[in-house]
C-alpha positions as semicolon CSV with decimal commas, in nm:
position;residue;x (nm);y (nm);z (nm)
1;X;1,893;2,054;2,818
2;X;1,675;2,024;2,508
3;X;1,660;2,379;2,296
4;X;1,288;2,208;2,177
5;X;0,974;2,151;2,388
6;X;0,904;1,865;2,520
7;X;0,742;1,575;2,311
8;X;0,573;1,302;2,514
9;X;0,709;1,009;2,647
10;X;0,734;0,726;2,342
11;X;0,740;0,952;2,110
12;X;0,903;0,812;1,835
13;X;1,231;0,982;1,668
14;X;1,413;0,884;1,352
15;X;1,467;0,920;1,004
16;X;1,337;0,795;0,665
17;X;1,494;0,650;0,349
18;X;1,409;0,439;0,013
19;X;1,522;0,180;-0,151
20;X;1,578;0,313;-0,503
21;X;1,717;0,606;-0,379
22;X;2,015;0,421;-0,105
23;X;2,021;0,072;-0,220
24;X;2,200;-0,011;-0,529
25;X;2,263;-0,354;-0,614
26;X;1,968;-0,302;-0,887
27;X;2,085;-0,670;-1,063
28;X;2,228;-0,855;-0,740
29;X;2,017;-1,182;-0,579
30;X;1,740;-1,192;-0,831
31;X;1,628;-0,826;-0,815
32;X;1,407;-0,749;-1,114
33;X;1,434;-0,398;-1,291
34;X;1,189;-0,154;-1,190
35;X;1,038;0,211;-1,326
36;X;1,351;0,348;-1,212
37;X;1,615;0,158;-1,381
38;X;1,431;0,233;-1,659
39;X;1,335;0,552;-1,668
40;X;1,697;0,667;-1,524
41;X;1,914;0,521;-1,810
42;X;1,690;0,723;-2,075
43;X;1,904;1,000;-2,187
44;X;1,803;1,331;-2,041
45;X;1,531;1,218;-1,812
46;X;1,804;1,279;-1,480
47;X;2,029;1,536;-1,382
48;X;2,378;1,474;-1,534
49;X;2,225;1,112;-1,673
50;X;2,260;1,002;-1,262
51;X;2,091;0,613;-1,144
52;X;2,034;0,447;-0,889
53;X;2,249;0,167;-0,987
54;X;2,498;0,239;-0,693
55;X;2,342;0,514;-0,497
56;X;2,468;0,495;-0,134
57;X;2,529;0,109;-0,184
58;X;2,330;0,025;0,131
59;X;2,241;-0,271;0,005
60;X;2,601;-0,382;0,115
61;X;2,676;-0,133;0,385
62;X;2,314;-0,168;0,556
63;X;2,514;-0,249;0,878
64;X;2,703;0,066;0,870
65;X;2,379;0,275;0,837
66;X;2,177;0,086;1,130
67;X;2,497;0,156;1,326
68;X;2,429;0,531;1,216
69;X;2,080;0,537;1,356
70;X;2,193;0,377;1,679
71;X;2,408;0,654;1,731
72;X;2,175;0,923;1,647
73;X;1,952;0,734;1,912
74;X;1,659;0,689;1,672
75;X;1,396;0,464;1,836
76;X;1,227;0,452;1,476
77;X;1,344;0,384;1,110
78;X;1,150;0,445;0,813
79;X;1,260;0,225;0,495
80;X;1,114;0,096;0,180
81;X;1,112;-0,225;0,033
82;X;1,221;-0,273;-0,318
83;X;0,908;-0,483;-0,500
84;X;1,152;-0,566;-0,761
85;X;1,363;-0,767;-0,484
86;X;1,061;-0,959;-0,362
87;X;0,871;-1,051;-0,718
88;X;1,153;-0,936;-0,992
89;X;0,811;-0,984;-1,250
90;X;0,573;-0,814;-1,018
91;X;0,376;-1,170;-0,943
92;X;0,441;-1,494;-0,842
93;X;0,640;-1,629;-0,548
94;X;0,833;-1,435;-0,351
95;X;1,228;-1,409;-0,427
96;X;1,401;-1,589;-0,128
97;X;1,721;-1,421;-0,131
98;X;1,514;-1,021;-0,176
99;X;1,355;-1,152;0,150
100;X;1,649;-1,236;0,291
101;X;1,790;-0,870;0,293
102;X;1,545;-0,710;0,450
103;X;1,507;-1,007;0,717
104;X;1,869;-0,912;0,827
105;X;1,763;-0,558;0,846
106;X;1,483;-0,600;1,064
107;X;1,624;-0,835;1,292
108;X;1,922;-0,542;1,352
109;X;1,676;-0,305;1,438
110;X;1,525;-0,502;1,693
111;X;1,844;-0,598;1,846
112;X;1,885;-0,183;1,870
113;X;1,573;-0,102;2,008
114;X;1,464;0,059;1,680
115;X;1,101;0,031;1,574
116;X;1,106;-0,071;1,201
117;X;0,844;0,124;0,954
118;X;0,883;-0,035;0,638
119;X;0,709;0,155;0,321
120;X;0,610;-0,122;0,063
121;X;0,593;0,094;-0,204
122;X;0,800;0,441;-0,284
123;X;0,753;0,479;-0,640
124;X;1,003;0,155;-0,775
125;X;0,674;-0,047;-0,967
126;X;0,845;-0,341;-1,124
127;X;0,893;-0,253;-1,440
128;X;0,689;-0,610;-1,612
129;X;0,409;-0,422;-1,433
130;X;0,420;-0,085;-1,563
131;X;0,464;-0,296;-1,951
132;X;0,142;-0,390;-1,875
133;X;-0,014;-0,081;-1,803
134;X;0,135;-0,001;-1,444
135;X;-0,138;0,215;-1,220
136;X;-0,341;0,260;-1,544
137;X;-0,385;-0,073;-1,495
138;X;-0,673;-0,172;-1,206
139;X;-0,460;-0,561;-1,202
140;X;-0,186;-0,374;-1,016
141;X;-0,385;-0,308;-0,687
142;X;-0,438;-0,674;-0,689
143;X;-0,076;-0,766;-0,730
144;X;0,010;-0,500;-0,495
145;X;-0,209;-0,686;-0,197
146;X;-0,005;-1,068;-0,347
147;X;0,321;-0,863;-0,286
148;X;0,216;-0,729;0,073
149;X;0,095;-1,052;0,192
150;X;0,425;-1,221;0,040
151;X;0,638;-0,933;0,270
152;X;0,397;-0,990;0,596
153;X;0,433;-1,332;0,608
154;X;0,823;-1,275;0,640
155;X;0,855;-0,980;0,832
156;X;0,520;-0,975;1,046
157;X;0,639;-1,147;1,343
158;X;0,871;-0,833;1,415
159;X;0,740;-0,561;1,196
160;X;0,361;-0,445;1,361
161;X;0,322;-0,106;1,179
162;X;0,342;-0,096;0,812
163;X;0,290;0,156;0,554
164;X;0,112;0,097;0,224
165;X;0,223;0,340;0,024
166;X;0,437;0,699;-0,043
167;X;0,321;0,953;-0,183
168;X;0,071;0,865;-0,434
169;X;-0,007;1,180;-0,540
170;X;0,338;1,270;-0,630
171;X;0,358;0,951;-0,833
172;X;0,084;1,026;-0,994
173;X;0,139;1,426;-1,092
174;X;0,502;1,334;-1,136
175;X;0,507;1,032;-1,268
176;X;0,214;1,000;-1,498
177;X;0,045;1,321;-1,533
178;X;0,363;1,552;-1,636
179;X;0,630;1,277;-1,728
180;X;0,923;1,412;-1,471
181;X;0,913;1,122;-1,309
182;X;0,926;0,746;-1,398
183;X;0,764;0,575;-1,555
184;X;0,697;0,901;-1,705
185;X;0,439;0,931;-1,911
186;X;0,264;1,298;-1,994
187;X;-0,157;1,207;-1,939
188;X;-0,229;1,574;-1,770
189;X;-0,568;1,514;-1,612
190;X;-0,594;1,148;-1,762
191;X;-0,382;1,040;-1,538
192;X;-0,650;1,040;-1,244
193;X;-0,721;0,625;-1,270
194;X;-0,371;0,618;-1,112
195;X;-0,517;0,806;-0,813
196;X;-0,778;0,555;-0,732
197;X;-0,591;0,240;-0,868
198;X;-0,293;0,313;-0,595
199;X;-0,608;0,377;-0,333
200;X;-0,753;0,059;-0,410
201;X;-0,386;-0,124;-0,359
202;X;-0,368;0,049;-0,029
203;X;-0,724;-0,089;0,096
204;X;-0,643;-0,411;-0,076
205;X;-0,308;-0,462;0,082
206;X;-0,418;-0,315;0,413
207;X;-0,683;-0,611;0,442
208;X;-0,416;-0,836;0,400
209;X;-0,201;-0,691;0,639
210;X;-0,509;-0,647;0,908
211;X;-0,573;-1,075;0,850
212;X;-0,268;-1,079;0,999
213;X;-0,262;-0,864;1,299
214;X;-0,099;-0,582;1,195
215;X;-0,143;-0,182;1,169
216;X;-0,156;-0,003;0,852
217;X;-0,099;0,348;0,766
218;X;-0,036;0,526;0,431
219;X;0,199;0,836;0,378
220;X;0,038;1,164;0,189
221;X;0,228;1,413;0,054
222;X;0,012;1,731;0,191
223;X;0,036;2,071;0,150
224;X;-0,155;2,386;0,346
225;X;-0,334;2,543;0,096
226;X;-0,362;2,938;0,058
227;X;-0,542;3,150;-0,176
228;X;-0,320;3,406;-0,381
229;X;-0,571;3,657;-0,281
230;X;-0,957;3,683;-0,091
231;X;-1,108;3,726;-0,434
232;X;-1,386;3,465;-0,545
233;X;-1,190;3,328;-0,809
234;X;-0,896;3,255;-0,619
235;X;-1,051;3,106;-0,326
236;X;-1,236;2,864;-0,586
237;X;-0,926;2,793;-0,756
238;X;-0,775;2,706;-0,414
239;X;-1,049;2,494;-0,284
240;X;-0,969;2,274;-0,619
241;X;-0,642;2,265;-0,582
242;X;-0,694;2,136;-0,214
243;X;-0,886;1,898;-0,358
244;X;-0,680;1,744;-0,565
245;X;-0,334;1,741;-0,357
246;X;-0,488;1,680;-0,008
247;X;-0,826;1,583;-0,036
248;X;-0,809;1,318;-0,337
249;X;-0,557;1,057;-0,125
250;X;-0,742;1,188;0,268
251;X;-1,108;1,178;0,173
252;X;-1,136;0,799;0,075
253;X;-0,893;0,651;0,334
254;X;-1,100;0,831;0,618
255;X;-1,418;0,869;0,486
256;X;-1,494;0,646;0,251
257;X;-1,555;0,945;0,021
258;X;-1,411;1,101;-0,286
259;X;-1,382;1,531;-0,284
260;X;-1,606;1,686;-0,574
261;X;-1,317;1,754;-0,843
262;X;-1,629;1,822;-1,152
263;X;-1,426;2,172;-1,186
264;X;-1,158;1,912;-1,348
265;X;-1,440;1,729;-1,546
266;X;-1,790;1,567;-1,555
267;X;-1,643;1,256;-1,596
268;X;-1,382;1,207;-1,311
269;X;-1,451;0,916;-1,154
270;X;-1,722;0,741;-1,281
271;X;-1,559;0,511;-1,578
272;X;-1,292;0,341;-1,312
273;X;-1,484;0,352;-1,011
274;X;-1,614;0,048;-0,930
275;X;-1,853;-0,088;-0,676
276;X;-1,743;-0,168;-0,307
277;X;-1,397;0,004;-0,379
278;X;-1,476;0,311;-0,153
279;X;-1,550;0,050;0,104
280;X;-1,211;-0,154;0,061
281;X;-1,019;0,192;0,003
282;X;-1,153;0,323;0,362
283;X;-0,996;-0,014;0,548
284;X;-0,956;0,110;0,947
285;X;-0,592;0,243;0,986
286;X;-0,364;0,284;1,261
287;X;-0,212;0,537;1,152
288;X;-0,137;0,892;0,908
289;X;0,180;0,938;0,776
290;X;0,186;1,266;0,660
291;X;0,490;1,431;0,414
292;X;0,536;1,786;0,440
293;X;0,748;2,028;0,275
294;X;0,605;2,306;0,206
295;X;0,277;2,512;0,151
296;X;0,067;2,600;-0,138
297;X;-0,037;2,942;-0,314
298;X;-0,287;2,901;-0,560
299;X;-0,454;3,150;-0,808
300;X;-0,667;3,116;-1,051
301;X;-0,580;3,079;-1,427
302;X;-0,800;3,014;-1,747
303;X;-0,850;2,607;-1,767
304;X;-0,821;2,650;-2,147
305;X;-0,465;2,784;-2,177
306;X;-0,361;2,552;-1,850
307;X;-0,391;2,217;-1,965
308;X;-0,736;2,222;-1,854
309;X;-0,639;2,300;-1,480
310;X;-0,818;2,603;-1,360
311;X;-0,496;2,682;-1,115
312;X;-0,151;2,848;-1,081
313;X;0,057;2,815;-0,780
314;X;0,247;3,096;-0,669
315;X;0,618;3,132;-0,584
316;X;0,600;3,218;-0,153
317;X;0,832;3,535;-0,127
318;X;1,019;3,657;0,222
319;X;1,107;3,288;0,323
320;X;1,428;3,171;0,312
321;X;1,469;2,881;0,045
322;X;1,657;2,537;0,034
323;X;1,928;2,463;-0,192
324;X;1,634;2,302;-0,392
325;X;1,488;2,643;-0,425
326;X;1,133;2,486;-0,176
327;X;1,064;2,783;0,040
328;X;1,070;2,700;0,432
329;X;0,785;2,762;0,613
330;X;0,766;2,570;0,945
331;X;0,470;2,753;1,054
332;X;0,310;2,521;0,779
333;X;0,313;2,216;0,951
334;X;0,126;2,359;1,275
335;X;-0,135;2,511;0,983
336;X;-0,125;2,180;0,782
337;X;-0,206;1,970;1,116
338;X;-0,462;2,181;1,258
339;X;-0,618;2,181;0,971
340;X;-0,630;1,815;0,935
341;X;-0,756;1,790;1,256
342;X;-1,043;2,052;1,201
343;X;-1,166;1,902;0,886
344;X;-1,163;1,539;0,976
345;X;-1,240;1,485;1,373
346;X;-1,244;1,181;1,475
347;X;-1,207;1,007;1,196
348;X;-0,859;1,157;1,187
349;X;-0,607;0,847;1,336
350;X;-0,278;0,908;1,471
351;X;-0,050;1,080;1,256
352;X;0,309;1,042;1,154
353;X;0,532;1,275;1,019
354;X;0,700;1,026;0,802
355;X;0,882;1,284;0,590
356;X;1,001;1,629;0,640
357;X;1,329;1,805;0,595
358;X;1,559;1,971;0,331
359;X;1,829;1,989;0,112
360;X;2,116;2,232;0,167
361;X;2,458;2,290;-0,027
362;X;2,688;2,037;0,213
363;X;3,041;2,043;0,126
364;X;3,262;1,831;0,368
365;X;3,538;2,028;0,519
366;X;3,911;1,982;0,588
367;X;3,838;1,890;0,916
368;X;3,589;1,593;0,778
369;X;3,268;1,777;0,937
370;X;2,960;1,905;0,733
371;X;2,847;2,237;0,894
372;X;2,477;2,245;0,772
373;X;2,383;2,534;0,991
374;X;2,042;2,572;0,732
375;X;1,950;2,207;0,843
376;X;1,950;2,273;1,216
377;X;1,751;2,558;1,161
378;X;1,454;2,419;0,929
379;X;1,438;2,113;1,183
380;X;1,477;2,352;1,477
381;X;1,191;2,574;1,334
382;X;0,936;2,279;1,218
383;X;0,980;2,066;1,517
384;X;0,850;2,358;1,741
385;X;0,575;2,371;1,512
386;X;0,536;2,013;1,542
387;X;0,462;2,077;1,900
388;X;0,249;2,373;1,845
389;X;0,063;2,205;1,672
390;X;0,043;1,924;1,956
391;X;-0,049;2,144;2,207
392;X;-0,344;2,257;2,003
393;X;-0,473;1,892;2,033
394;X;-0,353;1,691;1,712
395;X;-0,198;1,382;1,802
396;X;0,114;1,310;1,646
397;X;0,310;0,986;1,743
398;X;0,618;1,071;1,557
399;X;0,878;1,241;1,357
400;X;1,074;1,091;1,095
401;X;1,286;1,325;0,916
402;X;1,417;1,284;0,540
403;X;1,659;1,177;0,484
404;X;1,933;1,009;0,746
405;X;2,149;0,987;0,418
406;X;2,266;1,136;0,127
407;X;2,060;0,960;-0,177
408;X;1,972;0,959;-0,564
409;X;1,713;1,256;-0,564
410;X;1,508;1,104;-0,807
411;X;1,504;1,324;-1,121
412;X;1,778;1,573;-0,936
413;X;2,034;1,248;-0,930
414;X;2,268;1,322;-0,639
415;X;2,284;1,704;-0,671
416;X;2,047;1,766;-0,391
417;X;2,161;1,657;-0,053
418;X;1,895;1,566;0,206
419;X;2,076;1,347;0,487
420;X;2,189;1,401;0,786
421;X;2,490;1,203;0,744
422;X;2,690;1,325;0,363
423;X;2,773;1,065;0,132
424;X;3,089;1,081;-0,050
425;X;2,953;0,864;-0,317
426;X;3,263;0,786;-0,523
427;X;3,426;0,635;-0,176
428;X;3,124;0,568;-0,007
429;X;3,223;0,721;0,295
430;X;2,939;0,829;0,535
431;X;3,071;1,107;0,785
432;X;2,773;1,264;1,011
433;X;2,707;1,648;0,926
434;X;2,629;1,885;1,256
435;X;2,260;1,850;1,208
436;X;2,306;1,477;1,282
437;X;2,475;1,565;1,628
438;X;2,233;1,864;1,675
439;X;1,930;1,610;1,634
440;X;2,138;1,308;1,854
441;X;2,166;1,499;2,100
442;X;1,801;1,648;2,112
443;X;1,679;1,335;2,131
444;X;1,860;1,252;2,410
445;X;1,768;1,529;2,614
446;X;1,441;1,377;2,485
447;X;1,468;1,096;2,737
């Protein structure tokens, strides 16, 4: 007997990955270099100067990892697709042999049962691109819809669901805004044509992908938001901070709207804004993937001595933490839901939970077992939140959890461990941890 409620029947359960962070094979069958490659052999920019040149070599032990998921009795996979495989410059014709690879992946998840989700961007811009201004650059989102169609034509006739992109407000803060990412560049607030350059790619791509039959979604990185204290100040600084994590990548896709972010600037949107791009940008989806980690303290701070930014966030105290030091809240997830559910109505679609889960300090044992009690308990504790949240009316089609392997944690390298199956990355060997088996056999109970 399940120790969770239960979800509905087709609920979809499985786990997410990326390509730049399990792939490898960065220079085999035509694969151009991407952001990544890049910004991961500049000295200092990763943990103990890690890449992604190897990672978890899924690229050749794919076969292996889909055997994984059958086992765990996921009827769902979550995977990105490396642009760099599929146009090595960013443009032109697609790359036969990039196609190839993920042609043989979707065909074994089909012969498993397993509903392929494939991501068509998670952060690994080919590099060309980003020499020619990356998301600074409005060309991108047009390249970005080439790329998409190139990947549908393949793939379409087996893959219904697609989503557009990961994240983008990570890549952006991350990546462009504070330089800890790649490409990594250090704009602060200039970095906000990214924003809407990565939202016009999504509407642009998910036209394409709606010519040919198919459903879109895109997958936010969203946070509850709480105010350090009742005073005015804080709940203003809040509300902006809202704004700019949640609101700035959920307004336009469902609304056709962009938040009011003047506390930032007078000048926030109109030089890159164009016209008709709100209308492309809020294309009809199928779908909201939503990322969640954790929630959000914010108090106020003085603009001038903050980079302009008129907001601190706050460390979350009495919550235990993950080996990443992220506090774990699972309560979060009902709060983040019903609030999406409040604010939006019915222009809120389906939603996803494409991403949540944590990394804890695995060691394999003697007895070649990984006993991540931690893991059981953060899934145990946001999956009945999941539900909670369920019950209250949001509806939720799915839960994907990050990550079903060990991978290159971007700036981290591989010193943070998010999968429920360790990687012994100098062998390669994959041996399932206890959450793995905990979440096998919950699903099962599942059905």
């Amino acid at each position: 007997m399940s120790s969770l409620p239960r979800f509905p029947e087709g609920f979809l359960w499985g786990a997410s990955t990326a390509a730049y962070q399990i792939e490898g094979a960065v220079a085999e069958d035509g694969r151009g270099p991407s952001i990544w490659d890049t910004f991961s052999h500049l000295e200092g920019r990763t943990k103990e100067g890690d890449t992604g040149d190897v990672a978890a070599d899924h690229y050749h032990r794919w076969p292996e990892d889909v055997a994984l998921l059958t086992e765990l009795g996921a009827n769902a996979y979550r995977f990105s697709i490396a642009w760099p495989r599929i146009q090595p410059s960013g443009s032109g014709p697609a790359n036969p042999r990039g196609l190839d690879f993920y042609d043989r992946l979707v065909d074994a998840l089909g012969e498993r049962g397993i509903t392929p989700l494939p991501t068509l961007f998670h952060w690994d811009l080919p590099q060309p691109l980003e020499d020619e201004g990356g998301w600074l650059n409005r060309q991108t989102a047009y390249q970005f819809a080439q790329y998409a169609a190139l990947v549908a034509d393949r793939l379409g006739d087996r893959v219904k669901l697609w989503i557009t992109l990961n994240e983008p407000f990570i890549h952006m803060t991350l990546g462009y805004a504070l330089g800890m990412h790649a490409p990594g560049r250090t704009l602060g607030l200039d970095a906000l044509p990214v924003a809407h350059h990565q939202l016009l790619a999504h509407g642009l791509a998910a036209g394409e992908l709606h010519d040919r039959g198919l459903g879109v979604l895109i997958s936010n990185n969203c946070t509850p938001v709480r105010p350090a204290s009742e005073a005015e100040h804080d709940l203003a600084a809040a509300a902006i901070y809202d704004a700019l994590h949640n609101r700035l990548f959920n307004d336009p896709v469902l609304l056709g709207t962009y938040p009011d972010l003047s506390a930032l600037g007078p000048e926030a949107y109109p030089s890159f804004v164009e016209d008709d791009d709100l209308k492309l940008i809020h294309a009809p989806l199928e779908g909201l993937g939503i990322n969640y980690y954790t929630p959000s303290v914010v108090e106020y701070a003085d603009p001038t001595g903050n980079d302009g930014l008129p907001f601190t966030l706050n460390e979350i105290e009495g919550v235990p933490t993950t080996a990443f030091g992220w506090p774990v809240v699972p309560d979060g997830l009902r709060e983040l839901l019903v609030g999406l559910r409040s604010r939006y109505g019915s222009a809120l679609p389906p939603i996803y939970i494409t991403e949540n889960g944590c990394s804890t300090s695995d060691v394999l044992t003697n007895d070649g077992r990984v006993h991540d009690t931690e893991r059981i308990d953060f899934l145990t504790g946001h999956l009945g939140a999941l539900r909670e949240a369920m019950a209250a009316g949001v509806d939720v089609r799915g839960y994907l959890t990050w990550s079903l392997i060990d991978n290159f944690e971007w700036a981290e390298g591989y010193s943070q461990r998010f999968g429920l199956v360790y990687v012994d990355y100098p062998t390669q060997r994959r041996a399932p941890k206890d959450s793995f088996y905990w979440l096998r056999d919950e699903i099962a109970a599942q059905r």
